[in-house]
PDB file of C-alpha atoms in Angstrom:
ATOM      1  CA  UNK A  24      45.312   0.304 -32.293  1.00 46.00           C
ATOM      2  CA  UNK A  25      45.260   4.100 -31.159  1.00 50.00           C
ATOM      3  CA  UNK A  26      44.396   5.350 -27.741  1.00 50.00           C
ATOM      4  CA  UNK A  27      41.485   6.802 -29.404  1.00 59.00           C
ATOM      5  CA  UNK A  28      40.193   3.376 -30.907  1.00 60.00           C
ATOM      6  CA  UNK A  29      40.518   1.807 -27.628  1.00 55.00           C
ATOM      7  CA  UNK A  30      38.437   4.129 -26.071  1.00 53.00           C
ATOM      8  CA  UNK A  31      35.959   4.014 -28.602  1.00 54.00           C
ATOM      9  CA  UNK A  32      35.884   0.168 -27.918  1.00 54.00           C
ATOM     10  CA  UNK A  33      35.333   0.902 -24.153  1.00 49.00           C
ATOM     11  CA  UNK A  34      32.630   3.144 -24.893  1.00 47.00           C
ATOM     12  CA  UNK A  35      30.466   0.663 -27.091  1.00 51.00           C
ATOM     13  CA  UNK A  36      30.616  -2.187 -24.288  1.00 47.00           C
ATOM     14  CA  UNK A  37      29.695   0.192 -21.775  1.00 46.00           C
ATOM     15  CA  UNK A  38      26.960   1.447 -23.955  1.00 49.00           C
ATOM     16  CA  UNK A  39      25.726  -1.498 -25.162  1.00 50.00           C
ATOM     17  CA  UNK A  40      24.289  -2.856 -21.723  1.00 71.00           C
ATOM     18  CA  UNK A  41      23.118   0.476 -20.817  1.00 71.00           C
ATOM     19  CA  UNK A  42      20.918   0.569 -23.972  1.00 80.00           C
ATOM     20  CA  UNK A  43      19.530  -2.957 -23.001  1.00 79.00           C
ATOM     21  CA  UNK A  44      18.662  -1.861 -19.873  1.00 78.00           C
ATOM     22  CA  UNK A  45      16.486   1.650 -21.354  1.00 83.00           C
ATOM     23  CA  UNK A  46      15.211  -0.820 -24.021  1.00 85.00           C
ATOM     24  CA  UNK A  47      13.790  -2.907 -21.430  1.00 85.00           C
ATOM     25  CA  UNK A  48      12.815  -0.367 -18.602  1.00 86.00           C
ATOM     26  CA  UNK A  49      10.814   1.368 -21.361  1.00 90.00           C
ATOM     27  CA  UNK A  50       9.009  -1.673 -22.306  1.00 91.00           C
ATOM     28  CA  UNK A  51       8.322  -2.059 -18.655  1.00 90.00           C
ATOM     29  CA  UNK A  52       6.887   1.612 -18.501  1.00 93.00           C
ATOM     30  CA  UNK A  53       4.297   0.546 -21.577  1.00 94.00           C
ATOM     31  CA  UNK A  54       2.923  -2.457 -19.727  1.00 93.00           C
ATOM     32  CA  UNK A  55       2.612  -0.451 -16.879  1.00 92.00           C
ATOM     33  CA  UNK A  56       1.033   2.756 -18.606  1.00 94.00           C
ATOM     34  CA  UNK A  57      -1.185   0.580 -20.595  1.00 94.00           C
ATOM     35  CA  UNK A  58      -2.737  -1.497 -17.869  1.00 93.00           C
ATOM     36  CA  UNK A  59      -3.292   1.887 -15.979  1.00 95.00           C
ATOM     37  CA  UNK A  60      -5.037   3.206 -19.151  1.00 96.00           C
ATOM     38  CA  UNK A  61      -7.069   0.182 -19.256  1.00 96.00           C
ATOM     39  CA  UNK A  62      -8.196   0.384 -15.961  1.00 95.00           C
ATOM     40  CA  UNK A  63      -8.470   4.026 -15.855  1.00 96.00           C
ATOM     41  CA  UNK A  64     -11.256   4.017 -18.741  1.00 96.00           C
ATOM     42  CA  UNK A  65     -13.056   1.097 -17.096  1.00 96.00           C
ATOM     43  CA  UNK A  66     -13.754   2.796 -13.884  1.00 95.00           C
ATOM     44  CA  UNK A  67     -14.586   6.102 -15.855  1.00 95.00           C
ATOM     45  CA  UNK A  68     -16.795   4.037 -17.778  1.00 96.00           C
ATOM     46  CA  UNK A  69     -18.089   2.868 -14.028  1.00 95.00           C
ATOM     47  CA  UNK A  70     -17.813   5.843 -12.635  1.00 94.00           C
ATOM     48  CA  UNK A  71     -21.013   7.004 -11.308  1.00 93.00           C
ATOM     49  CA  UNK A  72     -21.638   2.754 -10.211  1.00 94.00           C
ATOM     50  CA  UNK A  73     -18.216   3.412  -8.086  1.00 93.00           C
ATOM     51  CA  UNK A  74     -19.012   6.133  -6.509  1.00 94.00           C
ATOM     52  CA  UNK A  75     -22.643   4.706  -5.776  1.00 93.00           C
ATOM     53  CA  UNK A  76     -20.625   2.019  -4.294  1.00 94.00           C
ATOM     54  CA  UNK A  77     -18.266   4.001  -2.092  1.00 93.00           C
ATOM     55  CA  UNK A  78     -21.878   5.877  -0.490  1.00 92.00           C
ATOM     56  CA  UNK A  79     -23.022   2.534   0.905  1.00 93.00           C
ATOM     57  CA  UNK A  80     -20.683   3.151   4.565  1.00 92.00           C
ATOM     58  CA  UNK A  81     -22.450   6.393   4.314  1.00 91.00           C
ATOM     59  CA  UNK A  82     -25.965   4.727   3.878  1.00 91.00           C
ATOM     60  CA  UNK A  83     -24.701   2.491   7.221  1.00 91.00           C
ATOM     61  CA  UNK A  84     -23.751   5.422   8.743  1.00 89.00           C
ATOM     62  CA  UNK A  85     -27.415   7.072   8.550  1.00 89.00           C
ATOM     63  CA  UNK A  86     -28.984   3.837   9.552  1.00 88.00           C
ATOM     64  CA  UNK A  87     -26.675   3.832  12.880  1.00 85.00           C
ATOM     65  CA  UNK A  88     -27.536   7.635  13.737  1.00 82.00           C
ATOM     66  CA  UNK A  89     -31.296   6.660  13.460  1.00 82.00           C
ATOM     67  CA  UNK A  90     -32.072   8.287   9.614  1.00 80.00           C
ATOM     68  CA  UNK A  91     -33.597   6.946   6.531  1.00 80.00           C
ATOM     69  CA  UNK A  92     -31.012   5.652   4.534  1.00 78.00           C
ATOM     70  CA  UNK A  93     -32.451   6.386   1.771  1.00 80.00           C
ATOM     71  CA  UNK A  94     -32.580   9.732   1.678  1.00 80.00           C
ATOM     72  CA  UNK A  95     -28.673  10.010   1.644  1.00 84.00           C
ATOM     73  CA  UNK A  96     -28.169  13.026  -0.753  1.00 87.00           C
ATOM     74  CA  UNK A  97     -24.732  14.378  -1.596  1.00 90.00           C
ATOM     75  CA  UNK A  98     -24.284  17.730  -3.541  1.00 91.00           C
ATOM     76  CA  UNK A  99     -22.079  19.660  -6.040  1.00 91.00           C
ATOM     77  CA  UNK A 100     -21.591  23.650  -6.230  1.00 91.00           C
ATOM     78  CA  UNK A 101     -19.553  23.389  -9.453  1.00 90.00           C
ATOM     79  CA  UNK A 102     -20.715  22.896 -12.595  1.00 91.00           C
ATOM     80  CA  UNK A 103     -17.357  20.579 -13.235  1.00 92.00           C
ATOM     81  CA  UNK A 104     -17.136  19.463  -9.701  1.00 93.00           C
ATOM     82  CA  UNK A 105     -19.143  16.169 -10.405  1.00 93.00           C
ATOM     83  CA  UNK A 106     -17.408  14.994 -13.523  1.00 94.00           C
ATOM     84  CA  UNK A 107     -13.820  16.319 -11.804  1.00 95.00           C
ATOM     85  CA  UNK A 108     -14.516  13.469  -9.172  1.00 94.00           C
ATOM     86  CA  UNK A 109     -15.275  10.838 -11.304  1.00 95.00           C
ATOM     87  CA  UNK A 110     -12.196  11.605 -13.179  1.00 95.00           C
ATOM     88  CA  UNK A 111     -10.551  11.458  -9.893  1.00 95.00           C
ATOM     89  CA  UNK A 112     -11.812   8.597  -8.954  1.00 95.00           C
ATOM     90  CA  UNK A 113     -11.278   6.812 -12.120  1.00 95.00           C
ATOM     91  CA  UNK A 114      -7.147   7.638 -11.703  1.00 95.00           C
ATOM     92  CA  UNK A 115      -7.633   6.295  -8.242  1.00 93.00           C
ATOM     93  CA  UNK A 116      -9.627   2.889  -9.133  1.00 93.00           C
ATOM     94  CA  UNK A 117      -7.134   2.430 -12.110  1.00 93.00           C
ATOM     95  CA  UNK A 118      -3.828   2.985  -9.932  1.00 92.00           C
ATOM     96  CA  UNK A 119      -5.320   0.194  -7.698  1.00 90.00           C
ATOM     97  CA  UNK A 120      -6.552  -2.526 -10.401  1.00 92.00           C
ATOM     98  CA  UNK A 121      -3.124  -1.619 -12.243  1.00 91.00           C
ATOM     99  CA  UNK A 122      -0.985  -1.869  -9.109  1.00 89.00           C
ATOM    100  CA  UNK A 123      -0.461  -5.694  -9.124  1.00 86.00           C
ATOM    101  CA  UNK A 124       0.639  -5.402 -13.156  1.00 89.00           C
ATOM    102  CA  UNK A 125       3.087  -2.360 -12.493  1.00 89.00           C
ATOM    103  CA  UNK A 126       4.653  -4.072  -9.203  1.00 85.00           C
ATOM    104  CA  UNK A 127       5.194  -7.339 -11.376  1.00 86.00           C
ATOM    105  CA  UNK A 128       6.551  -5.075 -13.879  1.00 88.00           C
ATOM    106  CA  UNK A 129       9.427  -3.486 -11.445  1.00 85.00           C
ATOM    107  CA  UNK A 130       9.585  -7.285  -9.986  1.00 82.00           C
ATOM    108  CA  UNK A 131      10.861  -8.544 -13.881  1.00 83.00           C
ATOM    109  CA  UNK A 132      12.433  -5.328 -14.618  1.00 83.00           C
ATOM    110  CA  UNK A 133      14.643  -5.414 -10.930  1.00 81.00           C
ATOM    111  CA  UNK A 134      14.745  -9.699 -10.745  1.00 77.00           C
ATOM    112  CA  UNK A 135      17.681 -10.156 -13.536  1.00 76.00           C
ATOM    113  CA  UNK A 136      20.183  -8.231 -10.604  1.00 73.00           C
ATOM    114  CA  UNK A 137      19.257 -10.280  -8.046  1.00 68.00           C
ATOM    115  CA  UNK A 138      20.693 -12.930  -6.932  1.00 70.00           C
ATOM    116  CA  UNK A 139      17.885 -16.299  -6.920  1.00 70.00           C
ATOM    117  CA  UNK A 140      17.869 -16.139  -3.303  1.00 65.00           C
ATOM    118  CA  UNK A 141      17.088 -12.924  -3.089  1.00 65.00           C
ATOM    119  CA  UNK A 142      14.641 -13.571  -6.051  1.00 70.00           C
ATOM    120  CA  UNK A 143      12.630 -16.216  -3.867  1.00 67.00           C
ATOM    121  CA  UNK A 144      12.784 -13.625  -0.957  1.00 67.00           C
ATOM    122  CA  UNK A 145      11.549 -10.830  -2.909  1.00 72.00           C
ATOM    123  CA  UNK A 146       8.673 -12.291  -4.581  1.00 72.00           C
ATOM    124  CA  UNK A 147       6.771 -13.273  -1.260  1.00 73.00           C
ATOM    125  CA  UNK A 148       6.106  -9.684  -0.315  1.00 76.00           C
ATOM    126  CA  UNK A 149       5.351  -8.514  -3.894  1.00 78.00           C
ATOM    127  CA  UNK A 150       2.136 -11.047  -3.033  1.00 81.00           C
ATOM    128  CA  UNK A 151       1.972  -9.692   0.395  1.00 83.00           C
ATOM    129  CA  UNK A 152       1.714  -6.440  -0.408  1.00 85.00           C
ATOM    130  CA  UNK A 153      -1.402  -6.216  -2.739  1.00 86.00           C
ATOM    131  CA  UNK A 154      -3.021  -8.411  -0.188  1.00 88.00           C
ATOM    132  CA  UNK A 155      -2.626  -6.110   2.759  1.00 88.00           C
ATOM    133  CA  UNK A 156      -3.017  -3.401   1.335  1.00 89.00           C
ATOM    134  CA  UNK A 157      -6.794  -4.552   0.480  1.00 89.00           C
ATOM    135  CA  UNK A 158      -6.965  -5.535   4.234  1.00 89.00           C
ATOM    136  CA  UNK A 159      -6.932  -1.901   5.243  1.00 88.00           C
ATOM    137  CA  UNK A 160      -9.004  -0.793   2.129  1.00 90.00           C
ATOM    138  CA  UNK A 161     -11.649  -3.228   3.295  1.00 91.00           C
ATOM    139  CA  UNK A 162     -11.365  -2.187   7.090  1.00 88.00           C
ATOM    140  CA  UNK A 163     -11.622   1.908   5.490  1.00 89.00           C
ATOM    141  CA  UNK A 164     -14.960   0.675   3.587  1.00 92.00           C
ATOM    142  CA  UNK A 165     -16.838  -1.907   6.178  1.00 91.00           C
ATOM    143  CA  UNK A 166     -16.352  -0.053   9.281  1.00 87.00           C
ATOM    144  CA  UNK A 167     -14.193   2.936   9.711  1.00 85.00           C
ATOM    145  CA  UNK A 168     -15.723   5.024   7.448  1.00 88.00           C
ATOM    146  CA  UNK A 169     -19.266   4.306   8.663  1.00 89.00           C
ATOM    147  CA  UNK A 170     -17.993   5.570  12.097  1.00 85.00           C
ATOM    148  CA  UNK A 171     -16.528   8.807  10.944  1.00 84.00           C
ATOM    149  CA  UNK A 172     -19.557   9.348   9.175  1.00 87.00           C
ATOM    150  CA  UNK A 173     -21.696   8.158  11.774  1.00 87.00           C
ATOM    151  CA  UNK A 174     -18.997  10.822  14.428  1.00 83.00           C
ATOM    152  CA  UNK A 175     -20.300  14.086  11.505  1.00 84.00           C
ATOM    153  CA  UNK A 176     -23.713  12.779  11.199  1.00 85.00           C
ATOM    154  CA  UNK A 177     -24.356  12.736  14.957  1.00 82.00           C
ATOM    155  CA  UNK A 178     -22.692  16.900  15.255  1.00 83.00           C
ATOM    156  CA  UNK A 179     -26.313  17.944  12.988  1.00 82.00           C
ATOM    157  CA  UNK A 180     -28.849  19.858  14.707  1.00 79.00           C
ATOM    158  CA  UNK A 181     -32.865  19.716  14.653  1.00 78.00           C
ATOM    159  CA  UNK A 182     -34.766  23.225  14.309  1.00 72.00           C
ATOM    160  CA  UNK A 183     -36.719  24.230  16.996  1.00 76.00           C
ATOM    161  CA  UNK A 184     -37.976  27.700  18.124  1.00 74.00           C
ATOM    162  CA  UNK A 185     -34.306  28.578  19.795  1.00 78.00           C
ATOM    163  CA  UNK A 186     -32.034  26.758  17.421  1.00 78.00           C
ATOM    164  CA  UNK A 187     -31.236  26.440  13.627  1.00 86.00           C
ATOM    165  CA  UNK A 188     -31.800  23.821  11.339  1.00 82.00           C
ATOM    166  CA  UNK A 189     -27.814  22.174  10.548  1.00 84.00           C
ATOM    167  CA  UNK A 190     -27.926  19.289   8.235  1.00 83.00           C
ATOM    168  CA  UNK A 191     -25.215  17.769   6.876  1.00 84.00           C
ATOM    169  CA  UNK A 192     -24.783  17.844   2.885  1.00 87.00           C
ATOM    170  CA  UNK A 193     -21.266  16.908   1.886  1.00 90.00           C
ATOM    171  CA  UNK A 194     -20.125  17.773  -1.380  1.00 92.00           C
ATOM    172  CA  UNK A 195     -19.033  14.951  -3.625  1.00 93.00           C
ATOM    173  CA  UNK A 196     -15.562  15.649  -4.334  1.00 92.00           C
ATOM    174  CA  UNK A 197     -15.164  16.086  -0.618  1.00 91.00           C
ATOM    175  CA  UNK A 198     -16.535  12.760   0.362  1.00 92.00           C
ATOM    176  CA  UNK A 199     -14.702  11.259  -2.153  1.00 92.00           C
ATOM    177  CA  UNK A 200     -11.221  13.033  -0.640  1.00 91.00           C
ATOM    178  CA  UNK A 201     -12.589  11.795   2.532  1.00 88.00           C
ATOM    179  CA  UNK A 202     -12.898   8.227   1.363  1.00 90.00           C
ATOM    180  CA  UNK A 203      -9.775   7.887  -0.313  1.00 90.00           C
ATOM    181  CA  UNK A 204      -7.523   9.844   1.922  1.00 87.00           C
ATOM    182  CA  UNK A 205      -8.660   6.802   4.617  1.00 86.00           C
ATOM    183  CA  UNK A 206      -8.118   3.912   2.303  1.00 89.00           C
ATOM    184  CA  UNK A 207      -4.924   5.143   1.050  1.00 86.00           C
ATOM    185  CA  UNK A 208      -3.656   5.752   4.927  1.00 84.00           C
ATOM    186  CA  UNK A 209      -4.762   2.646   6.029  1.00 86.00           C
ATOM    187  CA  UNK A 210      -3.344   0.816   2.899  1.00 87.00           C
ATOM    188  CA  UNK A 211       0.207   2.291   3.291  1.00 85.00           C
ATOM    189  CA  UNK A 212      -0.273   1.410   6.941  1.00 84.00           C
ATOM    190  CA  UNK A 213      -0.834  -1.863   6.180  1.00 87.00           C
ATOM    191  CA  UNK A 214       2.489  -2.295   4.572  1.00 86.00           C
ATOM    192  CA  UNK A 215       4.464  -1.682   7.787  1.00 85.00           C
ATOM    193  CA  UNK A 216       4.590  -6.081   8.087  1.00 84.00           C
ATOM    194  CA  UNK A 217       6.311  -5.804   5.003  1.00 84.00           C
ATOM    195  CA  UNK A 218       8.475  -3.121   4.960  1.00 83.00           C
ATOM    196  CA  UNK A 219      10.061  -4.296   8.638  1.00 83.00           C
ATOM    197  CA  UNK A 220      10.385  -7.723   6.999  1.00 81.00           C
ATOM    198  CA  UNK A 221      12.319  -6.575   3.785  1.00 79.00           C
ATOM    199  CA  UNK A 222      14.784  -4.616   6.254  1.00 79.00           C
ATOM    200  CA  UNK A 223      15.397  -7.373   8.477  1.00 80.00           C
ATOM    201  CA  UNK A 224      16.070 -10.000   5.381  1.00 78.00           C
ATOM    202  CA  UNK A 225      18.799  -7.300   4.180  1.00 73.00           C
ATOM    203  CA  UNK A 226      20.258  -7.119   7.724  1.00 75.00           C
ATOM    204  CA  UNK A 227      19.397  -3.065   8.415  1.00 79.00           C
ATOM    205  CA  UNK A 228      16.578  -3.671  10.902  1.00 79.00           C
ATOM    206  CA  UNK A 229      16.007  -6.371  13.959  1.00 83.00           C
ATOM    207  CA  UNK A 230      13.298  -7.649  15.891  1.00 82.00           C
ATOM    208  CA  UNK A 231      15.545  -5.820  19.082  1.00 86.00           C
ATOM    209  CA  UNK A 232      15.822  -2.511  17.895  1.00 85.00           C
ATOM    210  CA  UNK A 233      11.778  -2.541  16.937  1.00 85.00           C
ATOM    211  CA  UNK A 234      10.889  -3.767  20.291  1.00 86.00           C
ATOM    212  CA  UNK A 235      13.372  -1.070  21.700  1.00 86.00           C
ATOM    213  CA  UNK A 236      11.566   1.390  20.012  1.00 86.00           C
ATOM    214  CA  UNK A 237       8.269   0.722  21.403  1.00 86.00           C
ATOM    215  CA  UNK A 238       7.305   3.776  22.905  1.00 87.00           C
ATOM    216  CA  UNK A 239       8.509   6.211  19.963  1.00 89.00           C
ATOM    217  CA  UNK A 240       6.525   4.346  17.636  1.00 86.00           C
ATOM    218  CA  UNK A 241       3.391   4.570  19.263  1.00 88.00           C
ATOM    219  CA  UNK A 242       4.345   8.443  19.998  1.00 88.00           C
ATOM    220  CA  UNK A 243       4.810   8.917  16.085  1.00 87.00           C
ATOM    221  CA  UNK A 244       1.806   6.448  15.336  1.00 85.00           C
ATOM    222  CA  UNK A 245      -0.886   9.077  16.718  1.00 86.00           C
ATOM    223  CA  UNK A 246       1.241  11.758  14.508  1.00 86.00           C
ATOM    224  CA  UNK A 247       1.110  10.719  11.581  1.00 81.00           C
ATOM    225  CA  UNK A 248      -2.673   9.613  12.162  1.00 80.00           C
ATOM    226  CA  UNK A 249      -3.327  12.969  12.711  1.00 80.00           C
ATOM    227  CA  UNK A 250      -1.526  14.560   9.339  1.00 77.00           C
ATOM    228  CA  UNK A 251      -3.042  11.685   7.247  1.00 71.00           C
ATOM    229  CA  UNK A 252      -6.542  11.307   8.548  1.00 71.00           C
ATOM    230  CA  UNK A 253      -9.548  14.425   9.016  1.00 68.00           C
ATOM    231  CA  UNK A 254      -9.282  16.386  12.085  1.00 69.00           C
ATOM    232  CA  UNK A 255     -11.342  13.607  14.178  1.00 69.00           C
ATOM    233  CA  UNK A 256     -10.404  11.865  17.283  1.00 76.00           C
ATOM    234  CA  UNK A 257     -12.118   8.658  15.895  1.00 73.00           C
ATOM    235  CA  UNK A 258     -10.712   8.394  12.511  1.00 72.00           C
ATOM    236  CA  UNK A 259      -6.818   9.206  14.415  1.00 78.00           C
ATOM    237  CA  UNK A 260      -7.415   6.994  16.924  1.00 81.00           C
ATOM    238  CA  UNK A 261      -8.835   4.477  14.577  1.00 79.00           C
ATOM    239  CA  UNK A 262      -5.359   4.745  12.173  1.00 80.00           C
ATOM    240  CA  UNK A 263      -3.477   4.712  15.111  1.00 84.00           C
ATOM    241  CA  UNK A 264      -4.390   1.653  16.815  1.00 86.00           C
ATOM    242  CA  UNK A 265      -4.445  -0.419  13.994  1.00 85.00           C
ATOM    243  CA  UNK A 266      -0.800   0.648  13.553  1.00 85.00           C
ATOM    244  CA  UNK A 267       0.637  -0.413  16.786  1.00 88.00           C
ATOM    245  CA  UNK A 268      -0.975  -3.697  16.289  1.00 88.00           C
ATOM    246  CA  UNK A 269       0.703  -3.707  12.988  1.00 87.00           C
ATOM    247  CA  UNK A 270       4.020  -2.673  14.561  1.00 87.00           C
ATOM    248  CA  UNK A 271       3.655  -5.727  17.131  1.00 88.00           C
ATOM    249  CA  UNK A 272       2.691  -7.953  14.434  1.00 87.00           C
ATOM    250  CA  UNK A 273       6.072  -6.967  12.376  1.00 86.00           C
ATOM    251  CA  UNK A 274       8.274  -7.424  15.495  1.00 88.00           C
ATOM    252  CA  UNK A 275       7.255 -10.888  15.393  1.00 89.00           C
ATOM    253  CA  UNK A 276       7.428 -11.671  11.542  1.00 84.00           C
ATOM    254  CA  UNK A 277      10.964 -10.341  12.104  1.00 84.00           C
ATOM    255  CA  UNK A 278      11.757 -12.492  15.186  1.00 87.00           C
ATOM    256  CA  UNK A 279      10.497 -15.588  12.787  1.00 86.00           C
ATOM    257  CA  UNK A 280      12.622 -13.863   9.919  1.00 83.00           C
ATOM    258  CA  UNK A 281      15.672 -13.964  12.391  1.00 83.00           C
ATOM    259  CA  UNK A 282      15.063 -17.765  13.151  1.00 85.00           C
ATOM    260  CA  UNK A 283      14.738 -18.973   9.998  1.00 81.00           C
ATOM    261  CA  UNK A 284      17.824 -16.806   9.372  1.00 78.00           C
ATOM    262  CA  UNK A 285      20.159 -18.777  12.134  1.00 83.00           C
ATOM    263  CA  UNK A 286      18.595 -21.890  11.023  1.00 84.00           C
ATOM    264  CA  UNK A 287      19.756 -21.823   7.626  1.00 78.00           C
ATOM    265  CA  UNK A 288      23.502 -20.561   8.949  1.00 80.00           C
ATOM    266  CA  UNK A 289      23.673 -23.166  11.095  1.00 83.00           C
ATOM    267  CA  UNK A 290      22.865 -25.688   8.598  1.00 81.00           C
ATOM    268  CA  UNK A 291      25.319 -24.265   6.040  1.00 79.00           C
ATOM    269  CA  UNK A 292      28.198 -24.271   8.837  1.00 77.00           C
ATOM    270  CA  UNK A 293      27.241 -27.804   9.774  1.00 79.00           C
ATOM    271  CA  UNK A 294      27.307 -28.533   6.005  1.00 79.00           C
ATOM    272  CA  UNK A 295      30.487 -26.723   5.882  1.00 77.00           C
ATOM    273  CA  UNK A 296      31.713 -28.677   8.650  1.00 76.00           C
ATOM    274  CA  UNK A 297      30.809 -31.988   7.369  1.00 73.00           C
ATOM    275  CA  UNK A 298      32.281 -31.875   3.955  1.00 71.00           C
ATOM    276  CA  UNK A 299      35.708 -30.200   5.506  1.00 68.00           C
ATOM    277  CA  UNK A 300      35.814 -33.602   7.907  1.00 64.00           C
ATOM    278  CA  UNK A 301      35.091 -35.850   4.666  1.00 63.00           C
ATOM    279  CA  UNK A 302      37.938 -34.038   2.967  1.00 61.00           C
ATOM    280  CA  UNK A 303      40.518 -34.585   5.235  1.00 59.00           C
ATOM    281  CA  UNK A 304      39.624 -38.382   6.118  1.00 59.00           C
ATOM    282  CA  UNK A 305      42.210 -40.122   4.459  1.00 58.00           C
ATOM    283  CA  UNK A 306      41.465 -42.754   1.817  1.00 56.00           C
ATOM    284  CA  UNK A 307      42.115 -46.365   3.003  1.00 55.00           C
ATOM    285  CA  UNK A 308      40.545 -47.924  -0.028  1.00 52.00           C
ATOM    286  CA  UNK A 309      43.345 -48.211  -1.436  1.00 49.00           C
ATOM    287  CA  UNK A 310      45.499 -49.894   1.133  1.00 46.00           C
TER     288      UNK A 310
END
């Protein structure tokens, strides 16, 4: 056999696994596409019921500053504007119903490299994650969004004979923005348990080096509060606090993490120990 024919050999194994592997990551990018599709044309088909939906906190937030609730009224300057946000909306609502179906996609398409172990330690925070994230969503939509409302609300002004008449009428792609720029901050916030808990299982973070950097993460919590939330102390303050709870809360899942961790190593090394004592007993049986 040539040079040449050997190389061609080399080539065709190599090529062969690598052709799997695009067969199968682009059947994982259908499922994943599809179900977003799905779920994209179900909330445009529900638009208008979504975004009727996503007004309630503002309907709260008119009760709490004294106003009829029912007279909520949002507006649109653009012809487009109104069917622009329900398209927006739609890609939003469909990203979150499809989430769980493209994360369990990347689980299958990522689980044949992974050891079973690591299998079993991956799949706990692919739950996890889903499930915090609509922790924050829920704490956005039940009370943190009445309160900003309720903070803009309050900033209106009554006409009289020396001052204006300033109502507030927000724009509907605008509240929408507002809405979803909280949910989506407090739903990547939310995953802070989980990412600290991933990095300690693979041995690049500890429960020492989090606690030891306390203070800078309560510095950068209030930063980034302030680049992903409006330009309002309450809505900051209310991303930020929730975050150094959160950072608490994953110093502790990685002190438990760590436990488990020495538990299991001891109990290997004791294993270790017993079967290296068995194997050197000598057999008597025989004598």
């Amino acid at each position: 056999m040539s040079v040449s024919d050997k190389e061609k050999e080399e080539i065709e194994k190599s090529s062969a696994p690598l052709i799997e592997h695009l067969i199968e990551l682009r059947r994982r990018l259908i499922w994943s596409l599809g179900g977003f599709f799905v779920a994209f044309l179900a909330c445009f088909f529900f638009a208008k019921r979504l975004f009727n939906l996503l007004v309630v906190p503002f309907k709260w937030a008119t009760q709490w500053a004294g106003l009829d609730p029912h007279k909520v009224e949002l507006i649109y300057t653009a012809p487009q504007e109104f069917f622009f946000t329900q398209v927006k909306l739609a890609m939003f609502g469909g990203m979150v119903i499809a989430f769980p179906l493209i994360a369990t996609q990347i689980y299958k398409f990522i689980a044949p490299g992974l050891y079973k172990n690591e299998r079993s330690a991956f799949l706990p925070f692919l739950i996890a994650s889903p499930i915090l994230f609509l922790m924050g969503a829920s704490l956005v939509y039940f009370f943190f969004t009445p309160m900003v409302m309720w903070f803009f609300l309050a900033m209106q002004q009554t006409g009289t004979n020396d001052q204006v008449q300033i109502s507030l009428l927000p724009k509907v792609s605008e509240y929408l923005s507002l809405i979803m720029t909280l949910i989506f901050s407090f739903g990547l916030v939310f995953q802070l348990p989980v990412v600290t808990s991933l990095l300690t299982r693979v041995g690049i973070l500890s429960s020492q080096a989090l606690a030891e950097k306390r203070k800078w993460a309560i510095v950068l919590s209030f930063v980034v509060a302030a680049v992903l939330t409006p330009p309002d102390p309450m809505s900051q303050c209310g991303l930020a606090i929730p975050t150094i709870i959160l950072y608490e809360v994953a110093i502790w899942s990685s002190r438990m993490i760590e436990r488990a961790q020495a538990r299991d190593r001891l109990a290997r090394e004791q294993a270790e120990a017993g079967s290296s004592v068995s194997s050197d007993t000598p057999d008597t049986s025989a004598s």
